[in-house]
Coordinates of C-alpha atoms and ligand atoms in Angstrom, one line a residue:
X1 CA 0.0 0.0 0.0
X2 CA 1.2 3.7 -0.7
X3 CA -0.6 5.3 1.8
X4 CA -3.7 5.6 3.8
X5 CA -6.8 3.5 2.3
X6 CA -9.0 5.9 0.1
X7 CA -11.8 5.8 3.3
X8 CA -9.7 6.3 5.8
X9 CA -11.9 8.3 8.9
X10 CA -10.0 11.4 9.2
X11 CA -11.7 13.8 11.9
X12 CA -11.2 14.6 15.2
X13 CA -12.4 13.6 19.3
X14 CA -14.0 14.9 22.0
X15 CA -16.3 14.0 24.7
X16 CA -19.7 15.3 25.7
X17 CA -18.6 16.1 29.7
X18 CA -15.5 18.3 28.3
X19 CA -17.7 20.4 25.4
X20 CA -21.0 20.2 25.7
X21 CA -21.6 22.2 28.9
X22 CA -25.7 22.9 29.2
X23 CA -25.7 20.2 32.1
X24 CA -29.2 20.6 33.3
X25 CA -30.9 21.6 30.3
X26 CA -33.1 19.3 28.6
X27 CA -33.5 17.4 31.5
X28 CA -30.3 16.2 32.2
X29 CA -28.9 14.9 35.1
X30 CA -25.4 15.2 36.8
X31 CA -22.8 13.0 35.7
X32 CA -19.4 12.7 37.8
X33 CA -17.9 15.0 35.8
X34 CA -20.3 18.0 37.3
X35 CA -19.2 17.2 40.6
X36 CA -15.4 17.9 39.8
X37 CA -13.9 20.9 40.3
X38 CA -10.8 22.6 38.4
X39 CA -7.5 21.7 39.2
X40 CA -4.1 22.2 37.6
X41 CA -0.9 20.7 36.8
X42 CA 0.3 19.1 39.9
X43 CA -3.0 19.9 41.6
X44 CA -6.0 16.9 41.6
X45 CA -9.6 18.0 40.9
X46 CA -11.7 18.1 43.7
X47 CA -14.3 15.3 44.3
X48 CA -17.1 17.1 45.9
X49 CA -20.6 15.2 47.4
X50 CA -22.7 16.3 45.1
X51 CA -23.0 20.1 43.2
X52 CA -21.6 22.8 46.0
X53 CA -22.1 25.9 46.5
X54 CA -19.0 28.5 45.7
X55 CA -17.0 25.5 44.0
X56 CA -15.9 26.3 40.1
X57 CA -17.2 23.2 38.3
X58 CA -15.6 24.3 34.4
X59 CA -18.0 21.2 33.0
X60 CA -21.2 22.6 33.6
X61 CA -21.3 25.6 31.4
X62 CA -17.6 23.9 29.2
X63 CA -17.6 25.2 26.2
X64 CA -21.3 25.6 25.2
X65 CA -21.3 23.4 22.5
X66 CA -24.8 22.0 23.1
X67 CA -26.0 25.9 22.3
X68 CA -23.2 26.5 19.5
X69 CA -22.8 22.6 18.0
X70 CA -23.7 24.0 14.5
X71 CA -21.3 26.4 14.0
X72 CA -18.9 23.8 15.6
X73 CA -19.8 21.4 12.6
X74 CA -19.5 23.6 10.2
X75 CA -15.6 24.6 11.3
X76 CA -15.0 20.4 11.1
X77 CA -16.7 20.6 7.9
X78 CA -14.4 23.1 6.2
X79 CA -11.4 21.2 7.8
X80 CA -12.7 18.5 5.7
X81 CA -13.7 15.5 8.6
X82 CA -14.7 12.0 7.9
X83 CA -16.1 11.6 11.3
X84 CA -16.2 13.1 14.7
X85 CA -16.3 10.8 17.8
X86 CA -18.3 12.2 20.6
X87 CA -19.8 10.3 23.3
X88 CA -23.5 10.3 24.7
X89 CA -23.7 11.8 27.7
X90 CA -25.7 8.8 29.8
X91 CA -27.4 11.8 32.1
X92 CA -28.8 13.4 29.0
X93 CA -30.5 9.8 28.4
X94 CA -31.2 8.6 31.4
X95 CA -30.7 11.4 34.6
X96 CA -30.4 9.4 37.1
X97 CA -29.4 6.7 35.5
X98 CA -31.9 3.8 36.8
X99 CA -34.7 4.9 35.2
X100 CA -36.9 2.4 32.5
X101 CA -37.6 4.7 30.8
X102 CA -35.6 7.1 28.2
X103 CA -35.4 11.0 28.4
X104 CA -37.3 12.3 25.2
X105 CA -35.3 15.7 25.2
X106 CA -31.9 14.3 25.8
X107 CA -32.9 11.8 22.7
X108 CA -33.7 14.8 20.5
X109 CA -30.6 16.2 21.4
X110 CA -28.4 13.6 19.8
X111 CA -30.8 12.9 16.9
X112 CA -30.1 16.8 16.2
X113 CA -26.4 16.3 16.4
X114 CA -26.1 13.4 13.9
X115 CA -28.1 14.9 11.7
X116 CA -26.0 18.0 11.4
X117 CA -22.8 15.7 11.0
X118 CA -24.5 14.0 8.4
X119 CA -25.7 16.9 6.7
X120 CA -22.1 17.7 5.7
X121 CA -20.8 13.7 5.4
X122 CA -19.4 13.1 8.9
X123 CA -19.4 10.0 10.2
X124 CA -20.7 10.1 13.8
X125 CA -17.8 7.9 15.8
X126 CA -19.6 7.3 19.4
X127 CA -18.3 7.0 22.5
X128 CA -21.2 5.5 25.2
X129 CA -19.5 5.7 28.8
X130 CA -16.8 8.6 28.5
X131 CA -16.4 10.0 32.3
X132 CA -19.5 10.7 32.7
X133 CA -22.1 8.2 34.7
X134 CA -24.9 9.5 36.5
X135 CA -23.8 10.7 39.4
X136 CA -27.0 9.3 41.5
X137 CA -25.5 6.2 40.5
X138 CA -22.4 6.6 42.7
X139 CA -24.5 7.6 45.3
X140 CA -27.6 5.1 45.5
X141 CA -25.2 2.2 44.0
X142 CA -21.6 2.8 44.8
X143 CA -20.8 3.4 41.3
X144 CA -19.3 0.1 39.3
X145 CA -18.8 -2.0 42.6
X146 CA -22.5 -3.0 42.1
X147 CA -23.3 -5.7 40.0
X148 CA -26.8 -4.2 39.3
X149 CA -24.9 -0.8 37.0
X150 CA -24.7 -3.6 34.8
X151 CA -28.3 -3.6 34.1
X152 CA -28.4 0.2 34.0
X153 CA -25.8 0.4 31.5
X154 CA -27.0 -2.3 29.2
X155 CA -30.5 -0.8 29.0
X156 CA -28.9 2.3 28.1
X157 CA -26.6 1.0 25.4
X158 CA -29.8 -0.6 23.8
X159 CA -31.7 2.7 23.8
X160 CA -28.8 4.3 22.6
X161 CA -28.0 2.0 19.6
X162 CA -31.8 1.2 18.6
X163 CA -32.1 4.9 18.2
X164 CA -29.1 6.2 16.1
X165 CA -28.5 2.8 14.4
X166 CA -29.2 4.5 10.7
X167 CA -27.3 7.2 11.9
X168 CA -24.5 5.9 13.9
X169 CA -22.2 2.8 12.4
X170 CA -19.5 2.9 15.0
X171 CA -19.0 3.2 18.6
X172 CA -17.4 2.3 22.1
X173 CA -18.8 0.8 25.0
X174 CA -15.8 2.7 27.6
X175 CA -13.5 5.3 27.0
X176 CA -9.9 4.8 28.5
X177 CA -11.3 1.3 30.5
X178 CA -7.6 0.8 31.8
X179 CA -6.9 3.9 33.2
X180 CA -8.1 2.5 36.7
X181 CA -5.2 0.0 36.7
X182 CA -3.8 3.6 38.2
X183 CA -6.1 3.1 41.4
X184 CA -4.3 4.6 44.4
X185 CA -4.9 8.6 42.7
X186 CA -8.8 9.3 42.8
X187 CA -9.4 10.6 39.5
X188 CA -9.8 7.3 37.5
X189 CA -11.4 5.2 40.0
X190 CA -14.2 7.9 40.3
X191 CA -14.1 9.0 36.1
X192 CA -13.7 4.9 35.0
X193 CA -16.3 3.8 37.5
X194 CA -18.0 6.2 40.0
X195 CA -15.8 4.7 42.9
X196 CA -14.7 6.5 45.8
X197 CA -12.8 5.1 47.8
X198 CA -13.2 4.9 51.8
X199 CA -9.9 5.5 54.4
X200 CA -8.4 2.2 54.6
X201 CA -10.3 0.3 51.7
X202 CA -8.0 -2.2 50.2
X203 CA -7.9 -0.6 46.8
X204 CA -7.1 -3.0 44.5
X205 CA -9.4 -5.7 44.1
X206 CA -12.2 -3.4 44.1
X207 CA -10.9 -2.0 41.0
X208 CA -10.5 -5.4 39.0
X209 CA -14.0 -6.0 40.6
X210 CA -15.6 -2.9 38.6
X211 CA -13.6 -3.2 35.3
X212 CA -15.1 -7.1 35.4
X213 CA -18.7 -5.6 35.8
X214 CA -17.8 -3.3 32.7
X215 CA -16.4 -5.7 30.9
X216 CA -19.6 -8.0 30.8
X217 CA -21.6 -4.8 30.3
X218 CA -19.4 -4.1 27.6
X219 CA -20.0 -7.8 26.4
X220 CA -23.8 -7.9 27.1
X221 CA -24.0 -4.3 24.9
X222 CA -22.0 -6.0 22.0
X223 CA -24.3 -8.9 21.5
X224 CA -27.1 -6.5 21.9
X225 CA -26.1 -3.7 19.2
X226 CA -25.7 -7.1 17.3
X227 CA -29.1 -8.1 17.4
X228 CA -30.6 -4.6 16.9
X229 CA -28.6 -4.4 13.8
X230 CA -25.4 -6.7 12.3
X231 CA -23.8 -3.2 10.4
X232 CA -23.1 -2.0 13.4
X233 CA -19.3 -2.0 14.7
X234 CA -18.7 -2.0 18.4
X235 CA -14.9 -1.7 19.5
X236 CA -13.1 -1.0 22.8
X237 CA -10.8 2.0 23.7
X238 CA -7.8 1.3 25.6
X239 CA -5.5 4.3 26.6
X240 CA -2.6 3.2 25.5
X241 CA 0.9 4.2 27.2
X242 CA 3.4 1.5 26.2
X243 CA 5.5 0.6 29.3
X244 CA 8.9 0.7 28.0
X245 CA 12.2 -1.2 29.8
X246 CA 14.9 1.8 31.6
X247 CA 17.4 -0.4 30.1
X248 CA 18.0 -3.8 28.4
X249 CA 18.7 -5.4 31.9
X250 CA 16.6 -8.3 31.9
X251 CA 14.8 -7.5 35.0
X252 CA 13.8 -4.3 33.3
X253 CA 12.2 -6.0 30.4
X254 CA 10.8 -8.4 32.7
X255 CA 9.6 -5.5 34.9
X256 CA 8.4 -3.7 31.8
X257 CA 6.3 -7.0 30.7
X258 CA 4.7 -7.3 33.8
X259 CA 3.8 -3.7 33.9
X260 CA 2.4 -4.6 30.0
X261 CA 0.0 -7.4 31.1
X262 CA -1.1 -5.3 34.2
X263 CA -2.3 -2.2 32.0
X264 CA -3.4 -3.9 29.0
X265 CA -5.5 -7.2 30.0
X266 CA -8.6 -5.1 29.5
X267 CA -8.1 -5.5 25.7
X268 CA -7.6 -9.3 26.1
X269 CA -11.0 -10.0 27.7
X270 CA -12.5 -7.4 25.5
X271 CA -11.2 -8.8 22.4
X272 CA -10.5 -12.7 23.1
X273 CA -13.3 -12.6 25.2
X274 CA -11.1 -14.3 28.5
X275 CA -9.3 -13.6 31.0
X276 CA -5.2 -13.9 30.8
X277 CA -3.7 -16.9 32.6
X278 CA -1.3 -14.5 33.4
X279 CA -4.2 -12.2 35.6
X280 CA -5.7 -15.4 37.3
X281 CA -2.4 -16.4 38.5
X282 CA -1.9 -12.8 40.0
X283 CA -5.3 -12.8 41.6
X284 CA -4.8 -16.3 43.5
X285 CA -1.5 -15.2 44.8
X286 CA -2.8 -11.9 46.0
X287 CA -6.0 -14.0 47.4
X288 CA -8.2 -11.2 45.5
X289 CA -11.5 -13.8 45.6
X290 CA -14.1 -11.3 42.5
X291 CA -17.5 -12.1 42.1
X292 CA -17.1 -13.8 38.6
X293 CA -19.8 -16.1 37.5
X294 CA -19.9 -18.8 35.2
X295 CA -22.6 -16.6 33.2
X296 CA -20.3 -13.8 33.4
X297 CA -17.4 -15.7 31.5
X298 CA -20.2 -17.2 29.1
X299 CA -21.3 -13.4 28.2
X300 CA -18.1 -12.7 27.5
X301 CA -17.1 -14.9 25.1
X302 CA -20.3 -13.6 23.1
X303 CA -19.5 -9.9 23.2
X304 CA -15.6 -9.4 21.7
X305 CA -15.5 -6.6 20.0
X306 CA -15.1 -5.5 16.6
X307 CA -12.2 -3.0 16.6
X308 CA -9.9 -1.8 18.8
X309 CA -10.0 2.0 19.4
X310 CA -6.9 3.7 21.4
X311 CA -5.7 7.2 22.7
X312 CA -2.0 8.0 22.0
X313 CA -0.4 10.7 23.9
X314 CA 2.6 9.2 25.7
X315 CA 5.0 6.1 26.1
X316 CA 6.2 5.3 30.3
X317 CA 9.3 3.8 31.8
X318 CA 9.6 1.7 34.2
X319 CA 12.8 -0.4 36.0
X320 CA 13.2 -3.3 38.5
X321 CA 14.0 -2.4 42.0
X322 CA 15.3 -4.4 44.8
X323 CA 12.0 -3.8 47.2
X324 CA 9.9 -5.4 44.6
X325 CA 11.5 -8.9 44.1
X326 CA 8.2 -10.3 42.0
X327 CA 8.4 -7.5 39.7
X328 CA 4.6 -5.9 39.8
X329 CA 3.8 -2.8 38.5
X330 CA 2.1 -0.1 40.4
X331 CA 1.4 2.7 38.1
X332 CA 2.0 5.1 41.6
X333 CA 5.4 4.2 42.3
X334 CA 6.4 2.0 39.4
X335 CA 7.2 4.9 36.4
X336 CA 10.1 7.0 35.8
X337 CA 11.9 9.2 33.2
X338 CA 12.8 8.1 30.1
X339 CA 15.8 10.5 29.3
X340 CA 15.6 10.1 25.6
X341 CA 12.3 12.1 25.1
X342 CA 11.1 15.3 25.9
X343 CA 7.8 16.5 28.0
X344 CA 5.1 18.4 27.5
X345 CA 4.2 21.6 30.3
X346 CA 2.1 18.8 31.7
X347 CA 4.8 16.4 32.2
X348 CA 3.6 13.8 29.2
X349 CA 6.5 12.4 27.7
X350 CA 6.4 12.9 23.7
X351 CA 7.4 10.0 21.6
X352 CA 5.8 9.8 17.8
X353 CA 7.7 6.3 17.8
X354 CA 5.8 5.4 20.5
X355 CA 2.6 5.3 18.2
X356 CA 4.4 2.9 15.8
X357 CA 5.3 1.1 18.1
X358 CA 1.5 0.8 19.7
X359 CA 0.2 0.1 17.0
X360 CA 2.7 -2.7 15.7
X361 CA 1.9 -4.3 19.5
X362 CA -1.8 -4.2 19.2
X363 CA -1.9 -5.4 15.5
X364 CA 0.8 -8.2 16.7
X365 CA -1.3 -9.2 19.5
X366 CA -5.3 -9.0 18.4
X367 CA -5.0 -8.8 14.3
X368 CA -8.2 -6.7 14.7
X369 CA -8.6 -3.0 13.0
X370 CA -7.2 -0.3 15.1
X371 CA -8.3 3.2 15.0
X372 CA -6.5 5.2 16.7
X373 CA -9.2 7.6 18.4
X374 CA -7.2 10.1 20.5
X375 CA -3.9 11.9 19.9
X376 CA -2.8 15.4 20.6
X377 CA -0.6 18.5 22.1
X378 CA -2.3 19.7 25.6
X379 CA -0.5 23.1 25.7
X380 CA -0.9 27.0 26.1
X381 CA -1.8 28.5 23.5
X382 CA -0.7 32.5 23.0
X383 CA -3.8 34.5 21.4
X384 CA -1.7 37.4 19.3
X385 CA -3.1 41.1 19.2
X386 CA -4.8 40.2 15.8
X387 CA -6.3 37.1 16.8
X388 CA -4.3 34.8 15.5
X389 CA -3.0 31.6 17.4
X390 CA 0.3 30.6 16.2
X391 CA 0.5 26.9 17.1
X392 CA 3.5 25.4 15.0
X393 CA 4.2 22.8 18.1
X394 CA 1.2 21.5 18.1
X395 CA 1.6 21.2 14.1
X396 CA 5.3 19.2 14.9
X397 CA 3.6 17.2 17.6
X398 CA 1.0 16.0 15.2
X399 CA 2.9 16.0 11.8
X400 CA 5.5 13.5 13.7
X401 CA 2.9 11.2 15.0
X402 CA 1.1 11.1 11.4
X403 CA 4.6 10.5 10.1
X404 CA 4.8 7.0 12.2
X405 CA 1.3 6.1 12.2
X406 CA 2.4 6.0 8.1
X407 CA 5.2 4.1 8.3
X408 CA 3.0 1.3 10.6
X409 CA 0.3 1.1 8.0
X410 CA 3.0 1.3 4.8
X411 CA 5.9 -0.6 6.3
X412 CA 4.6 -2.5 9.2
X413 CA 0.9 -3.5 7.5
X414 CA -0.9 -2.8 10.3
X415 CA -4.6 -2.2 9.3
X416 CA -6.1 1.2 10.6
X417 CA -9.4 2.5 10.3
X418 CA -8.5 6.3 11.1
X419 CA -7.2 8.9 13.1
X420 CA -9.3 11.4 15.2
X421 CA -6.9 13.8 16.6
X422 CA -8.4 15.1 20.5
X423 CA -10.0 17.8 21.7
X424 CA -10.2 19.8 17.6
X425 CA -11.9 22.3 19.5
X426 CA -10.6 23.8 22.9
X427 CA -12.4 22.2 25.5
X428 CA -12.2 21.5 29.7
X429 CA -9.2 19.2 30.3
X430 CA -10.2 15.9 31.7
X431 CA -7.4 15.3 33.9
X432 CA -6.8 18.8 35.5
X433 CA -10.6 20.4 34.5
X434 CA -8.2 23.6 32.9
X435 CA -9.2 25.3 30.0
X436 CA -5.6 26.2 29.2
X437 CA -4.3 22.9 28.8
X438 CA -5.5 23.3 25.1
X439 CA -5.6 20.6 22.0
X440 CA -7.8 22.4 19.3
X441 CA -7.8 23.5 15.4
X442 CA -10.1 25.9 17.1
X443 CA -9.6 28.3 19.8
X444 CA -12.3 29.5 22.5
X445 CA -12.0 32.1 24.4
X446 CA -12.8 31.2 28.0
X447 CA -10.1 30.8 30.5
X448 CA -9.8 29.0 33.7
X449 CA -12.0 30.8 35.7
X450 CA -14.8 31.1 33.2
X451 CA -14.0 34.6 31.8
X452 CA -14.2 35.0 27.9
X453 CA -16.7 35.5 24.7
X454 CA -16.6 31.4 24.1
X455 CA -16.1 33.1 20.6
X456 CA -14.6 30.2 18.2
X457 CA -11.6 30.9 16.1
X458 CA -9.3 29.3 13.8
X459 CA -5.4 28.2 14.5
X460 CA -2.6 27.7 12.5
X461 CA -3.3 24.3 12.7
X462 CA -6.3 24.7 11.2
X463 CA -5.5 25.2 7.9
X464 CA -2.4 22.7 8.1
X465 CA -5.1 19.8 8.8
X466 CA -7.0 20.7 6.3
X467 CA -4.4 19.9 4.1
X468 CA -3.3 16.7 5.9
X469 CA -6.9 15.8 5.3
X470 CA -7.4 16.9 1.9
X471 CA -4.1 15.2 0.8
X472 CA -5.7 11.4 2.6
X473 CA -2.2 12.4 4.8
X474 CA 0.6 13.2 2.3
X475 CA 1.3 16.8 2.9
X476 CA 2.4 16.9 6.8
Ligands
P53_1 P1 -6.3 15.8 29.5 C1 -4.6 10.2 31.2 C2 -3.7 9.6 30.3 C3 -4.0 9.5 29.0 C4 -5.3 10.0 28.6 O1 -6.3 14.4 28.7 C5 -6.1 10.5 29.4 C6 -5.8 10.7 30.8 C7 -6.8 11.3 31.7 O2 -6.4 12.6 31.9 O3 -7.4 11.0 29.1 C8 -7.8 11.1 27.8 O4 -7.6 16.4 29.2 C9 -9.3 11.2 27.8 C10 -9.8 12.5 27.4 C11 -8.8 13.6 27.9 C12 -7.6 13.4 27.0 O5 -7.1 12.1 27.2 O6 -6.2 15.4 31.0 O7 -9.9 10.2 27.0 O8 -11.1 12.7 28.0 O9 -9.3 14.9 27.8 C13 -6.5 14.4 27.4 O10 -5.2 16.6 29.0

């Protein structure tokens, strides 16, 4: 092959929590993201109980797409987008999130949405749980520890998919699953699966607890959008980090194996449909004894999934130490610096090789479709006296990682759906709830404490995607 396929699914990502804003209109209920307050760099959002008053929440007004979505569209279209992934926020569907029945308004919503993308050709790419479950949820149900969230989410999966089916061909059941294998910080415990965790709690079983409960959801919803309709394709989305040795000492590689399997068995059950030998072992010798069923490994079996969808912003280190004799990876303690690549103002570690390199291990491993769903430059952006945003770094960042992403499809033969770079319109950070960390084509104007027009404009970047897009990835 010369180059991309003639269909690749150029676009861009983003998720409903970080954009859409409008978080009681329509019905809607709160999600876990409208009880999370900004933070920064260095500085964790706070987890309040429930909406406080005096607290700055940035997701409840983010960036008003769900007033301003159609001028939004049209700025992808003249970028020139296959698709645009965007996820349903579950509160907008169902508020609290056990209710039978559907919200009408927050249905309408959506319906409005893919119609504009499909007014101008984009492909719709959906996203169903993407940090954002009902927040009454948490409360009444503990979040993901309870079997019965199974139920809740399957029956919204099913509304979801019997509704948009002629309008939406792809989707994922959960964004970034594996980001709880990091579960002694709060953030992905609570954003993966509505757990907070009580003084003392032993952590980690609790956690491969949850992600077993969303894996059979994620199962059950598979089999489901199959019987609604076959077209549909329902993949995973991993966030992918690969865990690279320090050094060629073999304890390293060992140490960075270990740290492999302990990150990335999501996308084994998800896609072989069973758990790794490699996992049971680890959970008899740590006596972790999780409530899974002989139904439970029967559903899974049924429900692999169709693609595999990734986020790509960073490769990790890691190195054996003499305290940790079995080699296990904690993703607290167990990372340091690699010293051949630089960092971002955030502290990510760039490496476009890394991508190649992803994508080589997860075609080697699954020889399923890949799409690689998120990549991108969080930095601040500098709005000059006449507007203009001068963003070349962000044009390096993602020039370089097209570059590899090439080479894996040309050289390697890795087969790849598309690329949806994140956040092609500023939006709230996930991880630190700032507005400044920025990823966009498009600027906003609203800052960290809310102040600004939310007036959209375009970057340099802009115009240099629109020629990545419009040359199917030749001219970087
Ligand atoms: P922010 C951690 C590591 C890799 C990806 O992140 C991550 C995270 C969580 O912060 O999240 C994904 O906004 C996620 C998006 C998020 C994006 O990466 O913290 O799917 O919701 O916005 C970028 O800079």
């Amino acid at each position: 092959m010369s180059g991309f396929k003639s269909d690749f699914l150029w676009g861009g990502a983003v998720a409903a929590h970080q954009l859409e804003g409008g978080w009681k209109e329509g019905g809607k209920g709160p999600s876990v993201a409208d009880v999370m307050t900004a933070g920064a760099h260095g500085v964790a959002r706070e987890i309040t109980d429930g909406v406080l008053p005096g607290k700055n929440y940035p997701n409840h007004e983010a960036i008003d797409f769900y007033h301003r979505y159609k001028d939004d569209i049209k700025l992808f279209a003249e970028m020139g987008f296959k698709c645009f992934r965007t996820s349903i926020a579950w509160t907008r569907l169902f508020p609290k999130g056990d209710e039978l029945e559907p919200n009408e308004a927050g249905l309408k919503f959506y319906d409005d949405l893919f119609d504009e993308c499909l007014k101008y050709g984009i492909e719709p790419v959906i996203t169903l749980s993407h940090f954002e479950m009902p927040y009454h949820l948490v409360k009444e149900y503990g979040g993901w520890r309870n079997r019965k969230v199974i139920e809740f989410f399957v029956r919204f999966a099913k509304v979801a998919f019997s509704r948009y089916q002629h309008k939406v061909k792809y989707w994922m059941t959960f964004n970034e699953i594996n980001n709880q294998a990091n579960f002694h910080e709060d953030f992905a415990p609570f954003t993966n699966s509505g757990i907070k965790y009580e003084e003392g709690e032993d952590r980690e079983p609790i956690m491969y607890q949850a992600a077993h409960y969303e894996l059979v959801a994620s199962a059950l919803a598979v089999k489901a959008a199959r019987e609604i309709n076959p077209s549909l394709h329902i993949g995973c989305m991993i966030a992918m980090c690969p865990i690279y040795p320090l050094t060629c000492a073999p304890d390293d590689m060992m140490m960075a194996m270990n740290a492999m399997h302990r990150r990335y068995w999501f996308t084994d059950v998800h896609v072989r449909g069973k758990y790794p030998q490699h996992l049971l072992n680890y959970f008899a010798r740590r006596g972790f004894a999780l409530d899974i069923t002989p139904e439970d490994k029967a559903v899974l079996t049924q429900g692999c999934v169709d693609y595999i969808g990734f986020s790509y912003y960073m490769s990790f280190a890691t190195k054996a130490t003499a305290d940790n004799p079995q080699l296990d990876y904690d993703e607290t303690t167990s990372l340091v610096s690699n010293p051949y690549v630089k960092k971002s103002d955030w502290g990510w570690q760039i490496d476009p090789v890394g991508l190649r390199y992803s994508l080589n291990w997860f075609w080697d491993h699954y020889q399923l479709p890949l799409f690689i769903v998120e990549n991108g430059f969080g930095a601040i952006d500098v709005r000059e006296s006449d507007g203009s945003v001068n963003d070349q770094y962000r044009i390096d960042y993602l020039s370089a990682h097209i570059a590899e992403m090439k080479k894996a499809v040309v050289e390697d033969g890795v087969d790849l759906m598309g690329y949806t770079p994140w956040g092609c319109i500023d939006l709230v950070s996930a991880g630190t709830g700032e507005m400044k960390k920025r990823y966009g084509f498009i600027y906003v104007d609203k800052d960290n404490e809310g102040n600004g027009t939310l007036e959209r404009s375009r970057k340099k970047s802009f115009a240099w995607y629109q020629k990545v897009i419009s040359s199917n990835g030749e001219s970087l």
